[in-house]
Amino acid sequence: MNKMTIRVPFVDLKLQHEPIQMQLQDAIQSVLERGDFILGQALSDFEAAFAAVSGAEYGVGVASGTDAIALGLQACNIGAGDEVILPANTFIATLIGVLRAGAKPILVDCDHQTALIDLREAAKAITPYTKAIIPVHLYGQMVSPSELFNFADTYKLLIFEDAAQAHLAQRDGYHAGSVGIAAAFSFYPSKNLGAFGDGGMVLTRDSDVALKMRRLRNYGASQKYFHTEAGTNSRLDTLQAAILHQKLPYLPQWNRDRLTIAQQYDAQLAPLATAGIIPMENQSGTGHVYHLYVIKVDDSCPIKRQQLEEKLTAVGIQTGIHYPIPCHLQPAFTNLGYQPGDFPQAEKLSKQILSLPMYPGLSSSQIKEVVAAIAHAVSTSYKADNLSPADLSTVVA
Ligand SMILES: *Cc1c(COP(=O)(O)O)cnc(C)c1O
């Protein structure tokens, strides 16, 4: 394929940083001046601020979202001998976090409409060893807190949220990060709140969990050179915290922008539903923070997901797939003993989903362009269907 100008990128972080560049530079400068690069003032300030806006009590910044899951589970005393339920269709870091905590991951299927964990399937996976469930607030939509509370009550489980895609998301009156005993966030640059590098945080309302987290991220030290557990070195840089704290006040507006963009996509894509282009269902209304805007290319659609992806790329529209291979089918984890067919919804979705461009600053005309390109690709496929395979190339070209 020849080199193509990108008309609609998948994400554009420059758009978000340019207007506040001076502020960001000042924040960086003040860390340089103080020189407290590790566990500095800007870190504790940001931890408190992010916990407060998320309805949690304590925040503990770590080096990544993956570490937030692994260390967060450990801080909740979830580990060897415990089973932890999580969805099969999540980013691999959820699974890796459980394994690093020493617990046994139990994967379950998802709901085909929302791609969120299916709690009826989770109920079937309960054993005497089940200690916790990790609801992944996938794509920016929270797993229903009221349903989670019922579930956790019934089976006497801990809830540990993977909120890496759900900064400030809301549902049933709860913020992501305030539902479980603890929650993991990621500040990977393209997340709804992103650093200038890697970063993560655990939020909790439990002071014991917070204290243990502070030890675990700092070599397991309860005070300097006195180690009560085998911790690690995983601290959110003071510099990253200062940057994130500057960006935090803009997050609600950025999330509203994402919602508005999603509403435009929803409205404009609606006529394509009969052709089999189906957006993921929003069941949480304005609390959805749309880290990603994901459509399904249904099996009834005249075009296959891969063809649609290629046709969009060919006209300069970038897309993504989150995620193309469910966790249980990843080569690294065959030892978990799962088989193709174990999680039919997750497997089906992995072949149907396509993430469209989504970022604050994406313009209405770009949205129209994306939808028009999808509509065009679908309609030309209808026509192509009536042609012999030999003629097809001329139509697609
Ligand atoms: C990004 C992400 C993570 C991992 O975060 P990192 O900061 O990249 O380690 C975990 N879970 C989900 C659902 C994510 O999207």
PDB file of N, CA and C in Angstrom, residues 161-199:
ATOM      1  N   GLU A 161     -11.416  -3.123  41.037  1.00  0.00           N
ATOM      2  CA  GLU A 161     -11.753  -2.556  39.724  1.00  0.00           C
ATOM      3  C   GLU A 161     -10.508  -2.370  38.850  1.00  0.00           C
ATOM      4  N   ASP A 162     -10.616  -2.765  37.590  1.00  0.00           N
ATOM      5  CA  ASP A 162      -9.651  -2.333  36.584  1.00  0.00           C
ATOM      6  C   ASP A 162     -10.282  -1.130  35.894  1.00  0.00           C
ATOM      7  N   ALA A 163      -9.839   0.052  36.352  1.00  0.00           N
ATOM      8  CA  ALA A 163     -10.412   1.306  35.853  1.00  0.00           C
ATOM      9  C   ALA A 163      -9.444   2.018  34.918  1.00  0.00           C
ATOM     10  N   ALA A 164      -8.557   1.246  34.295  1.00  0.00           N
ATOM     11  CA  ALA A 164      -7.511   1.823  33.437  1.00  0.00           C
ATOM     12  C   ALA A 164      -8.077   2.602  32.253  1.00  0.00           C
ATOM     13  N   GLN A 165      -9.347   2.303  31.881  1.00  0.00           N
ATOM     14  CA  GLN A 165      -9.960   3.002  30.742  1.00  0.00           C
ATOM     15  C   GLN A 165     -11.123   3.891  31.195  1.00  0.00           C
ATOM     16  N   ALA A 166     -11.195   4.169  32.493  1.00  0.00           N
ATOM     17  CA  ALA A 166     -12.463   4.747  32.989  1.00  0.00           C
ATOM     18  C   ALA A 166     -12.287   5.889  33.983  1.00  0.00           C
ATOM     19  N   HIS A 167     -11.272   6.719  33.808  1.00  0.00           N
ATOM     20  CA  HIS A 167     -11.059   7.862  34.700  1.00  0.00           C
ATOM     21  C   HIS A 167     -12.305   8.747  34.746  1.00  0.00           C
ATOM     22  N   LEU A 168     -12.872   8.877  35.922  1.00  0.00           N
ATOM     23  CA  LEU A 168     -14.062   9.712  36.194  1.00  0.00           C
ATOM     24  C   LEU A 168     -15.354   9.179  35.580  1.00  0.00           C
ATOM     25  N   ALA A 169     -15.336   7.940  35.108  1.00  0.00           N
ATOM     26  CA  ALA A 169     -16.588   7.341  34.635  1.00  0.00           C
ATOM     27  C   ALA A 169     -17.552   7.215  35.809  1.00  0.00           C
ATOM     28  N   GLN A 170     -18.849   7.228  35.514  1.00  0.00           N
ATOM     29  CA  GLN A 170     -19.861   7.119  36.560  1.00  0.00           C
ATOM     30  C   GLN A 170     -20.969   6.166  36.149  1.00  0.00           C
ATOM     31  N   ARG A 171     -21.566   5.515  37.149  1.00  0.00           N
ATOM     32  CA  ARG A 171     -22.744   4.688  36.902  1.00  0.00           C
ATOM     33  C   ARG A 171     -23.430   4.446  38.242  1.00  0.00           C
ATOM     34  N   ASP A 172     -24.721   4.449  38.250  1.00  0.00           N
ATOM     35  CA  ASP A 172     -25.519   4.245  39.477  1.00  0.00           C
ATOM     36  C   ASP A 172     -25.057   5.185  40.593  1.00  0.00           C
ATOM     37  N   GLY A 173     -24.551   6.358  40.236  1.00  0.00           N
ATOM     38  CA  GLY A 173     -24.120   7.307  41.264  1.00  0.00           C
ATOM     39  C   GLY A 173     -22.725   7.050  41.823  1.00  0.00           C
ATOM     40  N   TYR A 174     -22.014   6.093  41.261  1.00  0.00           N
ATOM     41  CA  TYR A 174     -20.647   5.806  41.720  1.00  0.00           C
ATOM     42  C   TYR A 174     -19.632   6.187  40.659  1.00  0.00           C
ATOM     43  N   HIS A 175     -18.475   6.654  41.136  1.00  0.00           N
ATOM     44  CA  HIS A 175     -17.350   6.877  40.232  1.00  0.00           C
ATOM     45  C   HIS A 175     -16.527   5.598  40.099  1.00  0.00           C
ATOM     46  N   ALA A 176     -15.916   5.417  38.951  1.00  0.00           N
ATOM     47  CA  ALA A 176     -14.915   4.357  38.819  1.00  0.00           C
ATOM     48  C   ALA A 176     -13.829   4.625  39.853  1.00  0.00           C
ATOM     49  N   GLY A 177     -13.496   3.591  40.604  1.00  0.00           N
ATOM     50  CA  GLY A 177     -12.481   3.758  41.637  1.00  0.00           C
ATOM     51  C   GLY A 177     -13.059   3.844  43.033  1.00  0.00           C
ATOM     52  N   SER A 178     -14.400   3.937  43.109  1.00  0.00           N
ATOM     53  CA  SER A 178     -15.023   4.047  44.440  1.00  0.00           C
ATOM     54  C   SER A 178     -15.930   2.851  44.734  1.00  0.00           C
ATOM     55  N   VAL A 179     -15.912   1.859  43.873  1.00  0.00           N
ATOM     56  CA  VAL A 179     -16.833   0.730  43.996  1.00  0.00           C
ATOM     57  C   VAL A 179     -16.207  -0.419  44.799  1.00  0.00           C
ATOM     58  N   GLY A 180     -14.992  -0.755  44.467  1.00  0.00           N
ATOM     59  CA  GLY A 180     -14.355  -1.919  45.073  1.00  0.00           C
ATOM     60  C   GLY A 180     -13.536  -1.575  46.303  1.00  0.00           C
ATOM     61  N   ILE A 181     -12.911  -2.609  46.861  1.00  0.00           N
ATOM     62  CA  ILE A 181     -11.978  -2.369  47.963  1.00  0.00           C
ATOM     63  C   ILE A 181     -10.811  -1.522  47.459  1.00  0.00           C
ATOM     64  N   ALA A 182     -10.490  -1.702  46.186  1.00  0.00           N
ATOM     65  CA  ALA A 182      -9.446  -0.887  45.562  1.00  0.00           C
ATOM     66  C   ALA A 182      -9.660  -0.901  44.052  1.00  0.00           C
ATOM     67  N   ALA A 183      -8.986   0.010  43.372  1.00  0.00           N
ATOM     68  CA  ALA A 183      -9.119   0.118  41.917  1.00  0.00           C
ATOM     69  C   ALA A 183      -7.778   0.499  41.321  1.00  0.00           C
ATOM     70  N   ALA A 184      -7.529  -0.027  40.110  1.00  0.00           N
ATOM     71  CA  ALA A 184      -6.284   0.274  39.406  1.00  0.00           C
ATOM     72  C   ALA A 184      -6.555   1.208  38.243  1.00  0.00           C
ATOM     73  N   PHE A 185      -5.719   2.239  38.122  1.00  0.00           N
ATOM     74  CA  PHE A 185      -5.791   3.178  37.004  1.00  0.00           C
ATOM     75  C   PHE A 185      -4.458   3.170  36.259  1.00  0.00           C
ATOM     76  N   SER A 186      -4.525   3.499  34.992  1.00  0.00           N
ATOM     77  CA  SER A 186      -3.313   3.664  34.175  1.00  0.00           C
ATOM     78  C   SER A 186      -3.264   5.102  33.666  1.00  0.00           C
ATOM     79  N   PHE A 187      -2.064   5.655  33.599  1.00  0.00           N
ATOM     80  CA  PHE A 187      -1.873   6.975  32.996  1.00  0.00           C
ATOM     81  C   PHE A 187      -1.014   6.879  31.744  1.00  0.00           C
ATOM     82  N   TYR A 188      -1.074   5.735  31.088  1.00  0.00           N
ATOM     83  CA  TYR A 188      -0.460   5.577  29.764  1.00  0.00           C
ATOM     84  C   TYR A 188      -0.909   6.781  28.916  1.00  0.00           C
ATOM     85  N   PRO A 189      -0.006   7.332  28.082  1.00  0.00           N
ATOM     86  CA  PRO A 189      -0.304   8.617  27.434  1.00  0.00           C
ATOM     87  C   PRO A 189      -1.676   8.746  26.755  1.00  0.00           C
ATOM     88  N   SER A 190      -2.156   7.682  26.119  1.00  0.00           N
ATOM     89  CA  SER A 190      -3.421   7.829  25.389  1.00  0.00           C
ATOM     90  C   SER A 190      -4.651   7.492  26.231  1.00  0.00           C
ATOM     91  N   LYS A 191      -4.490   7.193  27.506  1.00  0.00           N
ATOM     92  CA  LYS A 191      -5.672   6.976  28.360  1.00  0.00           C
ATOM     93  C   LYS A 191      -6.392   8.313  28.552  1.00  0.00           C
ATOM     94  N   ASN A 192      -7.594   8.283  29.104  1.00  0.00           N
ATOM     95  CA  ASN A 192      -8.363   9.527  29.231  1.00  0.00           C
ATOM     96  C   ASN A 192      -7.592  10.594  30.005  1.00  0.00           C
ATOM     97  N   LEU A 193      -6.827  10.159  31.015  1.00  0.00           N
ATOM     98  CA  LEU A 193      -5.865  11.039  31.670  1.00  0.00           C
ATOM     99  C   LEU A 193      -4.501  10.391  31.492  1.00  0.00           C
ATOM    100  N   GLY A 194      -3.654  11.018  30.702  1.00  0.00           N
ATOM    101  CA  GLY A 194      -2.395  10.387  30.332  1.00  0.00           C
ATOM    102  C   GLY A 194      -1.181  11.210  30.720  1.00  0.00           C
ATOM    103  N   ALA A 195      -0.120  10.522  31.118  1.00  0.00           N
ATOM    104  CA  ALA A 195       1.146  11.165  31.477  1.00  0.00           C
ATOM    105  C   ALA A 195       2.004  11.345  30.229  1.00  0.00           C
ATOM    106  N   PHE A 196       3.235  11.795  30.426  1.00  0.00           N
ATOM    107  CA  PHE A 196       4.204  11.887  29.330  1.00  0.00           C
ATOM    108  C   PHE A 196       5.100  10.657  29.366  1.00  0.00           C
ATOM    109  N   GLY A 197       4.492   9.529  29.628  1.00  0.00           N
ATOM    110  CA  GLY A 197       5.214   8.276  29.763  1.00  0.00           C
ATOM    111  C   GLY A 197       4.298   7.317  30.496  1.00  0.00           C
ATOM    112  N   ASP A 198       4.882   6.318  31.157  1.00  0.00           N
ATOM    113  CA  ASP A 198       4.063   5.359  31.898  1.00  0.00           C
ATOM    114  C   ASP A 198       3.730   5.877  33.289  1.00  0.00           C
ATOM    115  N   GLY A 199       2.607   5.383  33.802  1.00  0.00           N
ATOM    116  CA  GLY A 199       2.207   5.728  35.164  1.00  0.00           C
ATOM    117  C   GLY A 199       0.937   5.001  35.528  1.00  0.00           C
TER     118      GLY A 199
END
